[in-house]
Amino acid sequence: GLLVSLCLSALILLHLIRAIRKPMQQLLTTLLSLSRGDMTQRAILDRHDELGQVGEGINSLAHEMSNMLSQVVHAARSLGEMAELNLSAQQSATRQLEQQRSETNSVCAAMEEMDYSAREVATSAEMAEQTLAQVAKEATKTSMMSKHTAERMSRLADDLTNSCHAIESVHHLSVNIGGILEIIERVT
């Protein structure tokens, strides 16, 4: 009777270890892929226990990280577009400045043209100032978005680290249970 009970207990423990070890390996494989930058990986666990919750947490974290990376890419593109606008505004301002110089030299030749050129210089300077003010405003907005994105990525990285530690703890417990089962198998 005792031997049969021990054998049944050992079989149940072996089944439990296998039931825990396989999902743990799936979770670790998913985390490894995510840590290598593959944000398309998801933990596929059809469970409603703690391991299933960990898998859902990993999937949620991966989804958030993927969204954050998309936002970072979008912010980087926006920065690139703003840089192009800034360059275009600078080139336009440079062209306008060169034009103003040419016109100013022509104004020296005739008193009548001096008044016209002075008004044109003032208008061009105002346009350049407005353009530069707009570029500075957009650059400030982009900087704020980048800072917010970096803070969210930092929080997500902390969450991922915590999940990895939890999975490692569960893995160590699984290994310990495996050792206990080996002892039980030897005893039986």
Tab-separated table of C-alpha atoms in Angstrom:
chain	number	residue	atom	x	y	z
A	1	GLY	CA	0.000	0.000	0.000
A	2	LEU	CA	2.770	2.469	0.928
A	3	LEU	CA	4.778	1.593	-2.165
A	4	VAL	CA	1.739	2.119	-4.399
A	5	SER	CA	1.077	5.499	-2.717
A	6	LEU	CA	4.702	6.550	-3.223
A	7	CYS	CA	4.604	5.483	-6.879
A	8	LEU	CA	1.357	7.390	-7.448
A	9	SER	CA	2.812	10.443	-5.688
A	10	ALA	CA	5.942	10.262	-7.826
A	11	LEU	CA	3.875	9.998	-11.004
A	12	ILE	CA	1.738	12.973	-9.965
A	13	LEU	CA	4.842	15.016	-9.160
A	14	LEU	CA	6.403	14.097	-12.510
A	15	HIS	CA	3.226	15.207	-14.249
A	16	LEU	CA	3.202	18.484	-12.296
A	17	ILE	CA	6.845	19.198	-13.127
A	18	ARG	CA	6.238	18.582	-16.818
A	19	ALA	CA	3.126	20.768	-16.664
A	20	ILE	CA	5.195	23.603	-15.183
A	21	ARG	CA	8.469	23.125	-17.071
A	22	LYS	CA	7.027	23.339	-20.619
A	23	PRO	CA	5.184	26.665	-20.064
A	24	MET	CA	8.255	28.024	-18.270
A	25	GLN	CA	10.408	27.137	-21.279
A	26	GLN	CA	7.886	28.854	-23.576
A	27	LEU	CA	7.927	31.977	-21.372
A	28	LEU	CA	11.727	32.035	-21.258
A	29	THR	CA	11.952	31.612	-25.036
A	30	THR	CA	9.502	34.495	-25.529
A	31	LEU	CA	11.429	36.720	-23.094
A	32	LEU	CA	14.720	35.876	-24.788
A	33	SER	CA	13.271	36.837	-28.194
A	34	LEU	CA	11.887	40.077	-26.748
A	35	SER	CA	15.211	40.911	-25.098
A	36	ARG	CA	16.899	40.484	-28.502
A	37	GLY	CA	14.531	43.061	-29.999
A	38	ASP	CA	11.927	40.828	-31.667
A	39	MET	CA	8.775	42.656	-30.505
A	40	THR	CA	6.542	40.347	-32.580
A	41	GLN	CA	7.024	37.412	-30.193
A	42	ARG	CA	4.180	36.562	-27.794
A	43	ALA	CA	3.810	33.955	-25.080
A	44	ILE	CA	1.222	31.393	-26.209
A	45	LEU	CA	-0.151	29.772	-23.077
A	46	ASP	CA	-3.699	28.481	-22.878
A	47	ARG	CA	-3.746	28.495	-19.085
A	48	HIS	CA	-5.779	30.235	-16.435
A	49	ASP	CA	-3.291	29.944	-13.567
A	50	GLU	CA	-0.331	32.038	-12.420
A	51	LEU	CA	1.794	30.985	-15.408
A	52	GLY	CA	-1.008	32.083	-17.714
A	53	GLN	CA	-1.097	35.427	-15.915
A	54	VAL	CA	2.670	35.795	-16.307
A	55	GLY	CA	2.296	35.017	-20.019
A	56	GLU	CA	-0.462	37.613	-20.344
A	57	GLY	CA	1.758	40.103	-18.508
A	58	ILE	CA	4.651	39.403	-20.862
A	59	ASN	CA	2.369	39.777	-23.874
A	60	SER	CA	0.994	43.050	-22.513
A	61	LEU	CA	4.525	44.295	-21.847
A	62	ALA	CA	5.655	43.283	-25.347
A	63	HIS	CA	2.647	45.076	-26.833
A	64	GLU	CA	3.427	48.237	-24.849
A	65	MET	CA	7.113	48.069	-25.818
A	66	SER	CA	6.146	47.626	-29.473
A	67	ASN	CA	3.858	50.645	-29.228
A	68	MET	CA	6.592	52.655	-27.527
A	69	LEU	CA	9.086	51.724	-30.247
A	70	SER	CA	6.557	52.803	-32.873
A	71	GLN	CA	6.189	56.119	-31.066
A	72	VAL	CA	9.955	56.522	-30.909
A	73	VAL	CA	10.194	55.840	-34.657
A	74	HIS	CA	7.385	58.318	-35.271
A	75	ALA	CA	9.103	60.918	-33.058
A	76	ALA	CA	12.384	60.336	-34.892
A	77	ARG	CA	10.647	60.848	-38.218
A	78	SER	CA	9.043	64.008	-36.882
A	79	LEU	CA	12.453	65.236	-35.760
A	80	GLY	CA	13.823	64.503	-39.218
A	81	GLU	CA	10.968	66.398	-40.834
A	82	MET	CA	11.494	69.313	-38.456
A	83	ALA	CA	15.208	69.284	-39.269
A	84	GLU	CA	14.374	69.420	-42.982
A	85	LEU	CA	11.980	72.314	-42.339
A	86	ASN	CA	14.657	74.044	-40.298
A	87	LEU	CA	17.202	73.563	-43.075
A	88	SER	CA	14.737	74.799	-45.662
A	89	ALA	CA	13.936	77.849	-43.517
A	90	GLN	CA	17.651	78.503	-43.021
A	91	GLN	CA	18.335	78.202	-46.753
A	92	SER	CA	15.379	80.440	-47.492
A	93	ALA	CA	16.609	82.971	-44.929
A	94	THR	CA	20.105	82.795	-46.443
A	95	ARG	CA	18.708	83.371	-49.936
A	96	GLN	CA	16.594	86.231	-48.665
A	97	LEU	CA	19.597	87.732	-46.915
A	98	GLU	CA	21.665	87.539	-50.116
A	99	GLN	CA	18.825	89.122	-52.029
A	100	GLN	CA	18.606	91.889	-49.434
A	101	ARG	CA	22.336	92.578	-49.774
A	102	SER	CA	22.032	92.870	-53.530
A	103	GLU	CA	19.079	95.175	-53.221
A	104	THR	CA	20.825	97.275	-50.578
A	105	ASN	CA	23.799	97.808	-52.938
A	106	SER	CA	21.374	98.873	-55.659
A	107	VAL	CA	19.655	101.252	-53.229
A	108	CYS	CA	22.927	103.104	-52.659
A	109	ALA	CA	22.820	104.139	-56.330
A	110	ALA	CA	19.419	105.769	-56.149
A	111	MET	CA	17.667	107.581	-53.286
A	112	GLU	CA	14.259	106.615	-54.581
A	113	GLU	CA	14.986	102.860	-54.449
A	114	MET	CA	16.339	103.176	-50.888
A	115	ASP	CA	12.868	103.548	-49.351
A	116	TYR	CA	11.501	100.561	-51.280
A	117	SER	CA	14.440	98.331	-50.327
A	118	ALA	CA	14.235	99.275	-46.633
A	119	ARG	CA	10.583	98.157	-46.501
A	120	GLU	CA	11.430	94.898	-48.277
A	121	VAL	CA	14.242	94.166	-45.813
A	122	ALA	CA	11.880	94.706	-42.864
A	123	THR	CA	9.241	92.399	-44.339
A	124	SER	CA	11.756	89.654	-45.110
A	125	ALA	CA	13.260	89.877	-41.615
A	126	GLU	CA	9.814	89.571	-40.054
A	127	MET	CA	9.045	86.503	-42.168
A	128	ALA	CA	12.390	84.952	-41.211
A	129	GLU	CA	11.712	85.679	-37.531
A	130	GLN	CA	8.263	84.084	-37.731
A	131	THR	CA	9.692	81.048	-39.492
A	132	LEU	CA	12.459	80.657	-36.902
A	133	ALA	CA	9.949	81.087	-34.043
A	134	GLN	CA	7.758	78.354	-35.529
A	135	VAL	CA	10.734	76.016	-35.963
A	136	ALA	CA	11.795	76.620	-32.346
A	137	LYS	CA	8.246	75.925	-31.129
A	138	GLU	CA	8.083	72.615	-33.061
A	139	ALA	CA	11.539	71.610	-31.812
A	140	THR	CA	10.386	72.179	-28.210
A	141	LYS	CA	7.292	70.017	-28.773
A	142	THR	CA	9.408	67.235	-30.282
A	143	SER	CA	11.846	67.417	-27.372
A	144	MET	CA	8.977	67.005	-24.887
A	145	MET	CA	7.642	63.991	-26.825
A	146	SER	CA	11.094	62.396	-26.825
A	147	LYS	CA	11.467	62.910	-23.078
A	148	HIS	CA	8.029	61.404	-22.394
A	149	THR	CA	8.797	58.442	-24.662
A	150	ALA	CA	12.139	57.839	-22.940
A	151	GLU	CA	10.448	57.847	-19.502
A	152	ARG	CA	7.831	55.321	-20.644
A	153	MET	CA	10.509	53.082	-22.170
A	154	SER	CA	12.431	53.189	-18.890
A	155	ARG	CA	9.337	52.098	-16.961
A	156	LEU	CA	8.684	49.302	-19.457
A	157	ALA	CA	12.298	48.120	-19.166
A	158	ASP	CA	11.906	47.989	-15.363
A	159	ASP	CA	8.686	45.960	-15.754
A	160	LEU	CA	10.438	43.544	-18.132
A	161	THR	CA	13.326	43.111	-15.688
A	162	ASN	CA	10.870	42.362	-12.854
A	163	SER	CA	9.062	39.795	-15.031
A	164	CYS	CA	12.374	38.098	-15.868
A	165	HIS	CA	13.250	37.852	-12.180
A	166	ALA	CA	9.848	36.346	-11.381
A	167	ILE	CA	10.215	33.757	-14.148
A	168	GLU	CA	13.716	32.880	-13.002
A	169	SER	CA	12.363	32.320	-9.473
A	170	VAL	CA	9.637	30.034	-10.801
A	171	HIS	CA	12.252	28.223	-12.906
A	172	HIS	CA	14.467	27.652	-9.845
A	173	LEU	CA	11.472	26.300	-7.929
A	174	SER	CA	10.750	23.955	-10.833
A	175	VAL	CA	14.343	22.724	-10.793
A	176	ASN	CA	14.097	22.135	-7.019
A	177	ILE	CA	10.884	20.154	-7.485
A	178	GLY	CA	12.642	18.127	-10.177
A	179	GLY	CA	15.398	17.332	-7.687
A	180	ILE	CA	12.824	16.258	-5.118
A	181	LEU	CA	11.168	14.011	-7.693
A	182	GLU	CA	14.501	12.412	-8.512
A	183	ILE	CA	14.972	11.665	-4.819
A	184	ILE	CA	11.452	10.233	-4.614
A	185	GLU	CA	12.121	8.108	-7.712
A	186	ARG	CA	15.307	6.773	-6.115
A	187	VAL	CA	13.459	6.013	-2.894
A	188	THR	CA	10.712	4.153	-4.787
